[in-house]
Short mmCIF file of C-alpha atoms in Angstrom, two decimals:
data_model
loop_
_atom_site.label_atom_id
_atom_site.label_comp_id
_atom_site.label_asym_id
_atom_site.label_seq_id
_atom_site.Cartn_x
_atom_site.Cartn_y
_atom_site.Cartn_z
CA UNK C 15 21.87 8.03 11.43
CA UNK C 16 18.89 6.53 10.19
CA UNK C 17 17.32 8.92 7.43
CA UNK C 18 13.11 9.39 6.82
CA UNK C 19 12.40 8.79 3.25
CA UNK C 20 9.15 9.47 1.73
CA UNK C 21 9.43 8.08 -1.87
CA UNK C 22 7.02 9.49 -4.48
CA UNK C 23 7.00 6.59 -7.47
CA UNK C 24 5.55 5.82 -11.03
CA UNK C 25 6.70 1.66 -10.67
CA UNK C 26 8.32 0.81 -13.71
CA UNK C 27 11.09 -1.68 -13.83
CA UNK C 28 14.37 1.14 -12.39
CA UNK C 29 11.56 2.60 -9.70
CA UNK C 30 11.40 -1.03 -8.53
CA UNK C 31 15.27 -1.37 -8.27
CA UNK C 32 15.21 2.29 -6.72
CA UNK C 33 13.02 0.74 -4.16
CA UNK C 34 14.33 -2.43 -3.34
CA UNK C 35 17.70 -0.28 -3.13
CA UNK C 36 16.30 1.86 -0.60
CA UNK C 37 14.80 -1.02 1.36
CA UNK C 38 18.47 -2.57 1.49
CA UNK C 39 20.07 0.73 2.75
CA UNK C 40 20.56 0.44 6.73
CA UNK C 41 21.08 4.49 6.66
CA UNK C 42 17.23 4.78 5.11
CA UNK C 43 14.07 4.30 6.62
CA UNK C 44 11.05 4.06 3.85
CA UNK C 45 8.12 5.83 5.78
CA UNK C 46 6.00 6.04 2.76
CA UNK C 47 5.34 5.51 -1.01
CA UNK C 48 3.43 7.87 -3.04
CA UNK C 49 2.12 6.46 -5.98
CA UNK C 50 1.82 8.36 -9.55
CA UNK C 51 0.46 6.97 -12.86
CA UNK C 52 3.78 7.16 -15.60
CA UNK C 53 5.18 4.10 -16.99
CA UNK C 54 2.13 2.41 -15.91
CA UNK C 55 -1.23 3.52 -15.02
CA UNK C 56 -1.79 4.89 -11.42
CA UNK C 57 -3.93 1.31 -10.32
CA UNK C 58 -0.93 -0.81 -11.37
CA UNK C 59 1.73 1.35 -9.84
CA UNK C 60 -0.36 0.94 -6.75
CA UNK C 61 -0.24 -2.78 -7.27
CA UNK C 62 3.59 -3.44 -8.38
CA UNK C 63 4.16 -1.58 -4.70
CA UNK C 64 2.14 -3.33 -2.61
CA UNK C 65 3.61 -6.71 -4.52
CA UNK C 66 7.13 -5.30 -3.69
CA UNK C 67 6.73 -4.97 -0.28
CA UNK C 68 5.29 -7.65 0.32
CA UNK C 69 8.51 -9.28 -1.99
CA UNK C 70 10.94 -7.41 0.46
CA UNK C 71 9.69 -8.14 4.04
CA UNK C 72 8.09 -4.28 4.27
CA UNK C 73 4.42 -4.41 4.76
CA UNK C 74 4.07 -1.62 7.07
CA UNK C 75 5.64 0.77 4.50
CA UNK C 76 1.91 2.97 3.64
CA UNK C 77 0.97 3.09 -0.03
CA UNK C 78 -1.01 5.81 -1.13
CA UNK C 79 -2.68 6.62 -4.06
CA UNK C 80 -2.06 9.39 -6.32
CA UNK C 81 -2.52 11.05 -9.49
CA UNK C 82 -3.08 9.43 -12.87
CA UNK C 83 -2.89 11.11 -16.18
CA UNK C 84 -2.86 11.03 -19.46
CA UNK C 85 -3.04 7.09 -21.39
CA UNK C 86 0.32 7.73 -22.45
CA UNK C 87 2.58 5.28 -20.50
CA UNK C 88 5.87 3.15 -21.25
CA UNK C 89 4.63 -0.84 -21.54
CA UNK C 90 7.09 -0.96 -24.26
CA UNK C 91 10.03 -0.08 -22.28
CA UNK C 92 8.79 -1.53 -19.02
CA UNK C 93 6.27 -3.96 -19.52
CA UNK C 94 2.93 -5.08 -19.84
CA UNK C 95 2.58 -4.48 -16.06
CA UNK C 96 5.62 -2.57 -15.43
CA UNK C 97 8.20 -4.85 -14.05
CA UNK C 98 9.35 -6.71 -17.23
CA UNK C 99 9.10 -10.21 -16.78
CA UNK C 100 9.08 -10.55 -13.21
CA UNK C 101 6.04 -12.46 -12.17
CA UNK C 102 4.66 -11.49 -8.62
CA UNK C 103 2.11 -12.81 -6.15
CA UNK C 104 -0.69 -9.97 -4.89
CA UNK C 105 0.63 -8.18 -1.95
CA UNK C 106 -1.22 -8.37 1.23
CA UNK C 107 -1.11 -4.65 2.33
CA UNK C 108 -3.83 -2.27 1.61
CA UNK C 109 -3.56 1.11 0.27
CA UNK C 110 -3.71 4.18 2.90
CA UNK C 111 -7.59 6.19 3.33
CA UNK C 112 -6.08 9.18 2.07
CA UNK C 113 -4.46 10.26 -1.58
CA UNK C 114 -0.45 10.86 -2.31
CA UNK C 115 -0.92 14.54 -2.07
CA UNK C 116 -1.54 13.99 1.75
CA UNK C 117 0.63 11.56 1.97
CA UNK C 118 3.71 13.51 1.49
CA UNK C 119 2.14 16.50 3.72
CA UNK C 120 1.35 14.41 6.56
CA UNK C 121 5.07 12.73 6.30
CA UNK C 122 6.74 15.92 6.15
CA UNK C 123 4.87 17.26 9.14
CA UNK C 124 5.74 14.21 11.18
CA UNK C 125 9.00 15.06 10.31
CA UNK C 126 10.02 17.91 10.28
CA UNK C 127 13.43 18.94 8.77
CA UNK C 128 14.36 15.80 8.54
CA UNK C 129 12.43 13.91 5.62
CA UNK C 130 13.97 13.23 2.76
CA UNK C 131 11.89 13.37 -0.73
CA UNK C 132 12.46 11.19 -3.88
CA UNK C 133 10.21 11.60 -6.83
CA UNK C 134 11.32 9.17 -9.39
CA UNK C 135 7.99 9.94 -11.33
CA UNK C 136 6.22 12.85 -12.71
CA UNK C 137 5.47 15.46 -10.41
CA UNK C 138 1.59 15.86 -10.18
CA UNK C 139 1.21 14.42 -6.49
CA UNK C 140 4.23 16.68 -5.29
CA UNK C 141 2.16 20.17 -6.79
CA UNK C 142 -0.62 19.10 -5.28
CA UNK C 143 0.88 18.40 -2.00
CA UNK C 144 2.75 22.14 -2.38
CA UNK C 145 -1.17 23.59 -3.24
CA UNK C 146 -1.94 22.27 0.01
CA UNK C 147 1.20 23.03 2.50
CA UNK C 148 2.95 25.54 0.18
CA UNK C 149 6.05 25.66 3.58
CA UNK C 150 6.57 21.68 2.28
CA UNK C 151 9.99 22.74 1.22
CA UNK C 152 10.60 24.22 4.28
CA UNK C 153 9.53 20.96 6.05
CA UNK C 154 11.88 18.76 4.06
CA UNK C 155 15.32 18.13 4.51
CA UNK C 156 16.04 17.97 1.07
CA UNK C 157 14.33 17.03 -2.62
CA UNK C 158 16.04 14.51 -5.11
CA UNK C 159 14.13 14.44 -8.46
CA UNK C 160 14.71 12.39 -11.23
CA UNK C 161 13.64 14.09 -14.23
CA UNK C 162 14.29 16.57 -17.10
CA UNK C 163 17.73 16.85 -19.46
CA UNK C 164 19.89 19.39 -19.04
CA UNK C 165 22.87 18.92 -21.69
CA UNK C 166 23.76 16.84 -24.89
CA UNK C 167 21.08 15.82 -27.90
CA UNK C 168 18.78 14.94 -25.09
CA UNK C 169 17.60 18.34 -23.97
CA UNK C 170 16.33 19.08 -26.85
CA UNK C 171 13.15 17.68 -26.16
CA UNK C 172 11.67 16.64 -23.03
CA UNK C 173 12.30 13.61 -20.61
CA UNK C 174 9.41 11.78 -20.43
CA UNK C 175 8.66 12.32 -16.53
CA UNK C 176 8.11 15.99 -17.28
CA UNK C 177 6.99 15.86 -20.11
CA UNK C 178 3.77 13.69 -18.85
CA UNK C 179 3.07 16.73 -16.69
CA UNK C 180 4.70 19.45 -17.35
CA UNK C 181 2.65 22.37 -15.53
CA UNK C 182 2.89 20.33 -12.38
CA UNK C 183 7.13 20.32 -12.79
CA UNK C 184 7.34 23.74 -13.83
CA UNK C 185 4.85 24.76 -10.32
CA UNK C 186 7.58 22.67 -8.42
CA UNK C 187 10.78 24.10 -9.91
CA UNK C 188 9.34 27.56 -9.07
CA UNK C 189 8.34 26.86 -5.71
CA UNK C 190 11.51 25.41 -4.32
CA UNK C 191 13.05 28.57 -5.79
CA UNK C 192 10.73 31.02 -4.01
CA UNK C 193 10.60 29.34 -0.42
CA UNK C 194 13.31 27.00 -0.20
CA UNK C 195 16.74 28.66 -1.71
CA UNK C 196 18.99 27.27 0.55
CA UNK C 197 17.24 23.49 0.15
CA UNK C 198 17.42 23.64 -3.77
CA UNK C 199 16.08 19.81 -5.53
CA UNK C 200 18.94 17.74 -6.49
CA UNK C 201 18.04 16.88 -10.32
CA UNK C 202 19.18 14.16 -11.65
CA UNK C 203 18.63 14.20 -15.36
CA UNK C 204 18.89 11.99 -18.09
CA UNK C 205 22.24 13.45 -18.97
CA UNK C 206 23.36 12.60 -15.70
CA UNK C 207 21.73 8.97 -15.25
CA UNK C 208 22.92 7.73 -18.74
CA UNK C 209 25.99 7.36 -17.32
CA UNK C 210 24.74 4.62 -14.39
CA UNK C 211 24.17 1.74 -17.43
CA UNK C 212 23.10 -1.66 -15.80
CA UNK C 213 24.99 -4.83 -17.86
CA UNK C 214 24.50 -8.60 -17.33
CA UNK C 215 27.67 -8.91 -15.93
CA UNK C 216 27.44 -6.34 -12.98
CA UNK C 217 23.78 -7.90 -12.49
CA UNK C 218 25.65 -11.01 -11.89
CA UNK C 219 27.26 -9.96 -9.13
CA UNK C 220 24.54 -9.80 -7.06
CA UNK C 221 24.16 -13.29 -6.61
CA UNK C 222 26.97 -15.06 -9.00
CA UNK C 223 29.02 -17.78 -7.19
CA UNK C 224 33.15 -17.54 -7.52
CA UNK C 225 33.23 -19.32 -10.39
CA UNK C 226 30.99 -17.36 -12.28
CA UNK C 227 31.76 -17.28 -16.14
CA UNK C 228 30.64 -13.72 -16.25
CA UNK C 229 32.59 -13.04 -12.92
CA UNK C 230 35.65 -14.69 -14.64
CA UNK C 231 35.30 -13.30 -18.69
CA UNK C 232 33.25 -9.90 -18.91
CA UNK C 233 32.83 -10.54 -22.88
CA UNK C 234 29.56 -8.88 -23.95
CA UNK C 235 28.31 -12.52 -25.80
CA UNK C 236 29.40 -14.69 -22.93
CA UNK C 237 27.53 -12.11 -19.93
CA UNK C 238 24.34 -11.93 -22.09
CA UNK C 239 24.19 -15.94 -22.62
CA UNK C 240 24.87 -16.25 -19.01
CA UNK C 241 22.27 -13.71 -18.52
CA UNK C 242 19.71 -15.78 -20.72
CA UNK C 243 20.50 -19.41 -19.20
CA UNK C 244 19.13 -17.61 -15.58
CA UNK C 245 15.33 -17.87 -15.92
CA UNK C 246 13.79 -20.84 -18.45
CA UNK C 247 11.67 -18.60 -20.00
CA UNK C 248 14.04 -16.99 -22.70
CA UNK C 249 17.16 -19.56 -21.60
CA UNK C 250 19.63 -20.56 -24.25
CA UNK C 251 21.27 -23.56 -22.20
CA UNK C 252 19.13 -26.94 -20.96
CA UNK C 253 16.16 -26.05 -19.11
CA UNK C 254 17.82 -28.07 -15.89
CA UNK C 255 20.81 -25.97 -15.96
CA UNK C 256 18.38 -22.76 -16.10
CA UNK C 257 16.31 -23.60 -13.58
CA UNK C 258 18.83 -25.14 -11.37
CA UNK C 259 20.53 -21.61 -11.50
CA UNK C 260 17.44 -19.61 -10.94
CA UNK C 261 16.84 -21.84 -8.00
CA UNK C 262 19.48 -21.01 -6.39
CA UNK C 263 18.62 -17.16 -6.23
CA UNK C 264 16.79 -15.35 -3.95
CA UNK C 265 13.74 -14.34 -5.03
CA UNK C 266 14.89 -10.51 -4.93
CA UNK C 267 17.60 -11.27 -7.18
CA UNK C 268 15.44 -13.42 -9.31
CA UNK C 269 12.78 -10.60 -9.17
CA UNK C 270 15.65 -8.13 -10.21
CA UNK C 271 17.00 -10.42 -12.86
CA UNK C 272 13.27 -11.29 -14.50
CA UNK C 273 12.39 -7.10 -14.44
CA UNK C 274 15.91 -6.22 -15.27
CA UNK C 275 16.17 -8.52 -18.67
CA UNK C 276 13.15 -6.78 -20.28
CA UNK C 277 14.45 -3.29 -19.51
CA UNK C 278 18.40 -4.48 -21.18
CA UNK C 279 15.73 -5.78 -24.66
CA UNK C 280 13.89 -3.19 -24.33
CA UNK C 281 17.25 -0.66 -24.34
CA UNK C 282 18.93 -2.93 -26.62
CA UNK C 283 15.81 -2.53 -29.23
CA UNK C 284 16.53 1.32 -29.06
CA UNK C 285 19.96 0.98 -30.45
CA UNK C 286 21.46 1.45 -26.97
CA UNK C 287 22.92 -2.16 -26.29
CA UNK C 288 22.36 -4.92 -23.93
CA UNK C 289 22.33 -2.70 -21.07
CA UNK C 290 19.49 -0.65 -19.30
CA UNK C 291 19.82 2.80 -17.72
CA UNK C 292 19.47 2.94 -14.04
CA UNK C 293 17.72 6.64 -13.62
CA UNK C 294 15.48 6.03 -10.43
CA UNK C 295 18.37 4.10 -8.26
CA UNK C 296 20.61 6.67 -8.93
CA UNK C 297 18.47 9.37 -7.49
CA UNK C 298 17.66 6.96 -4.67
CA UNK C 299 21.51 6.50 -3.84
CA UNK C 300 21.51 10.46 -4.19
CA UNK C 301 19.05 11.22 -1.75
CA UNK C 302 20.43 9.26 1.08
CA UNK C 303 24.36 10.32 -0.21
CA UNK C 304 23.92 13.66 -2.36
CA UNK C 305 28.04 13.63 -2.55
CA UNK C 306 27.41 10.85 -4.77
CA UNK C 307 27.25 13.34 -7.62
CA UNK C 308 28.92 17.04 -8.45
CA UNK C 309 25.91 19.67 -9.39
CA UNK C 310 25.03 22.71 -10.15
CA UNK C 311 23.34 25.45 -9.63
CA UNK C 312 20.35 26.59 -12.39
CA UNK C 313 17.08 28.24 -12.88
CA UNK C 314 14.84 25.86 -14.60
CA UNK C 315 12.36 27.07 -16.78
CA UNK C 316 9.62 23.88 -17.86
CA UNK C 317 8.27 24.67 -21.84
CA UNK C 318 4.81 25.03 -21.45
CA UNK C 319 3.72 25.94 -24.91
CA UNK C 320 2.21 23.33 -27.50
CA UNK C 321 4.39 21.69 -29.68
CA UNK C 322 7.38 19.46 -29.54
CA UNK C 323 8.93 21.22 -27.14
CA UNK C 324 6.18 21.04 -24.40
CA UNK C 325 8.12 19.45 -21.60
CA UNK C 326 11.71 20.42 -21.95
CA UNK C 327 13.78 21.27 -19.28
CA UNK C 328 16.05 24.77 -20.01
CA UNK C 329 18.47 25.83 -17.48
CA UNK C 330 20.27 29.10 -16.73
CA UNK C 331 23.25 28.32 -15.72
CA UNK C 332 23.72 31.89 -14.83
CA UNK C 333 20.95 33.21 -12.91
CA UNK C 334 20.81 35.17 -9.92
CA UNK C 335 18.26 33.33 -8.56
CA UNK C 336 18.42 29.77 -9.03
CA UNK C 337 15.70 26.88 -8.51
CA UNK C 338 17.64 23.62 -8.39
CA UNK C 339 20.68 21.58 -7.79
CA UNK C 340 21.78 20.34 -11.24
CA UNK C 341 23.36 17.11 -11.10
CA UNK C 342 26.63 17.06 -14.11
CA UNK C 343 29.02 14.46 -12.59
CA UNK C 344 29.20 10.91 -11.17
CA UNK C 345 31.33 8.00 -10.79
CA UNK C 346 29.64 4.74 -12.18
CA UNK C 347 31.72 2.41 -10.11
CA UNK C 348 31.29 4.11 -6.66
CA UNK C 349 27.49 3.39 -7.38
CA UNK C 350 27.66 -0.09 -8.37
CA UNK C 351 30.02 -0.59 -5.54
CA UNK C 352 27.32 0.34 -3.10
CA UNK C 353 24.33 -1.01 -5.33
CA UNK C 354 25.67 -4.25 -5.50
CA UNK C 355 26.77 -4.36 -1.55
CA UNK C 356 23.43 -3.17 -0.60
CA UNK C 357 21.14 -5.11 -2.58
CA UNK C 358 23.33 -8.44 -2.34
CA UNK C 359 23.57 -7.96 0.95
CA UNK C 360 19.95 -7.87 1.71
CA UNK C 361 18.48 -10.34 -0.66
CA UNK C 362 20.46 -12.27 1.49
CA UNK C 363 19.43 -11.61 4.91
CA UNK C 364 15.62 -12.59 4.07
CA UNK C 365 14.55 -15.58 6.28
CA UNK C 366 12.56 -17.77 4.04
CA UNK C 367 9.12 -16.94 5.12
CA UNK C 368 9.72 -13.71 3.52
CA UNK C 369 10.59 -15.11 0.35
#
């Protein structure tokens, strides 16, 4: 059964793999993107969509524009214009005549019980949407968010995609407990999507013929100088061989490869290795398949109050009455397994024109 997806984004670098990973799932249909200042501001979100799209073969998907906020984005992490160092063309698609906020009523009315809601960014244009329909829990299926940190050194401060709006989060979490207790939000915190890490070497795989050194050897030196020999810009090998590979890519993969090597320097500059952290595709994969991880149920209460706290996420693990589905376990490979079959599998089946 094909499944409604309304996707509620802040496009950095992992929202764009979350939605080229939804794009690639046959079980999903993407009937709408919400987009959310965060890791870039709200105009360039708006762009890096429409670009996407247009990247994937999925014009039609509407684009709607939401909330910005405060100038404090993530450049650093994700880049100047939030897909690393992928390079794309304009998109042709416009954006929709009416905001996010009505974006995600209007899809959950059309359908009803059936829509499925990913917010992979802060949660400003899902409060407003509530303010407006307060039944939209009732109307959706279910709710996968991506945000907050629930165990570990982590939770002692707050994630950054409640933290940029924390009121808005805390109106959410409370919401879904007061209308919705049998259709709880799956959360998917950081404590959770640490453990989906991203290396050259499964990146390879996407596109990497048989012979592959990094398919072959999975040394950490040998995957990240394959990984720098793919695009001429930071290559270490000839500048034939590099482009000669990259040629031979599809542009997805290329796309993925180009956004995907800023986010391992960027993660590698924070003392967390040549890797990157793949938060948004993991809550992607979760809503279609919420098996994909064990969870638990909590009453989340959002820290409101000034000071370093403002933003954190604290659950109670033992209350009567609780507001969300806590994700605490998942299995790495099963998600690369279906990550890699997906998205290899449609970069694929582009016909050229696309590309």
């Amino acid at each position: 059964m094909t499944l409604p997806v309304f996707a509620d984004f802040d496009t950095g670098v992992d929202d764009a793999v979350a939605l080229v990973y939804l794009l690639a799932s046959p079980d999903a249909e993407l009937v709408g993107i919400a987009a959310t200042g965060g890791n870039v501001a709200v105009q360039q979100v708006c762009r890096n969509n429409l670009a996407l799209l247009e990247l994937c073969g999925a014009t039609g998907v509407p684009v709607s524009k939401g909330a910005d906020g405060p100038a404090r984005t993530a450049e650093n992490i994700h880049g100047p214009q939030g897909l690393g160092y992928a390079e794309l063309p304009p998109g042709t698609g416009q954006l929709t005549g009416y905001d996010a906020a009505a974006a995600w009523v209007a899809a959950a009315r059309e359908h009803p019980g059936q829509l499925i809601g990913l917010a992979t960014g802060p949660l400003t244009n899902l409060a407003l949407a509530l303010r407006t329909e307060p039944a939209l829990p009732t109307l959706l299926r279910r709710l996968v968010i991506m945000g907050g940190a629930f165990s570990g050194e982590r939770s002692g401060w707050a994630e950054f995609n409640i933290g940029f709006d924390p009121e808005a989060a805390a109106e959410v979490f409370t919401t879904w407990g007061t209308v919705a207790l049998q259709r709880l939000p799956i959360v998917c915190g950081l404590d959770l999507t640490r453990h989906i890490a991203i290396t050259p070497a499964i990146l390879a795989r996407l596109s990497a013929p048989a012979d592959s050194p990094v398919v072959q050897r999975g040394s950490t030196q040998e995957s990240r100088s394959w990984d720098h020999r793919m695009n001429p810009v930071v290559q270490r090998g000839s500048t034939q061989e590099s482009r000669s590979w990259d040629h031979r890519m599809s542009p997805v993969v290329r796309m993925l490869n180009d956004a995907l090597r800023f986010y391992f320097e960027a993660h590698e500059a924070h003392g967390h290795g040549y890797l990157a952290y793949l938060h948004d595709p993991l809550a992607a994969a979760v809503a279609l398949e919420p098996t994909l991880v064990t969870t638990r149920p909590a009453a989340v209460r959002v820290e409101l109050a000034p000071g370093d706290a403002r933003g954190r996420t604290v659950p109670d693990w033992d209350a009567a009455q609780p507001n969300a589905l806590i994700g605490v376990g998942v299995d790495p490979a099963v998600f690369f397994d279906r990550f890699v079959q997906r998205v290899s599998a449609f970069a694929g089946s582009l016909p050229p024109n696309v590309h």
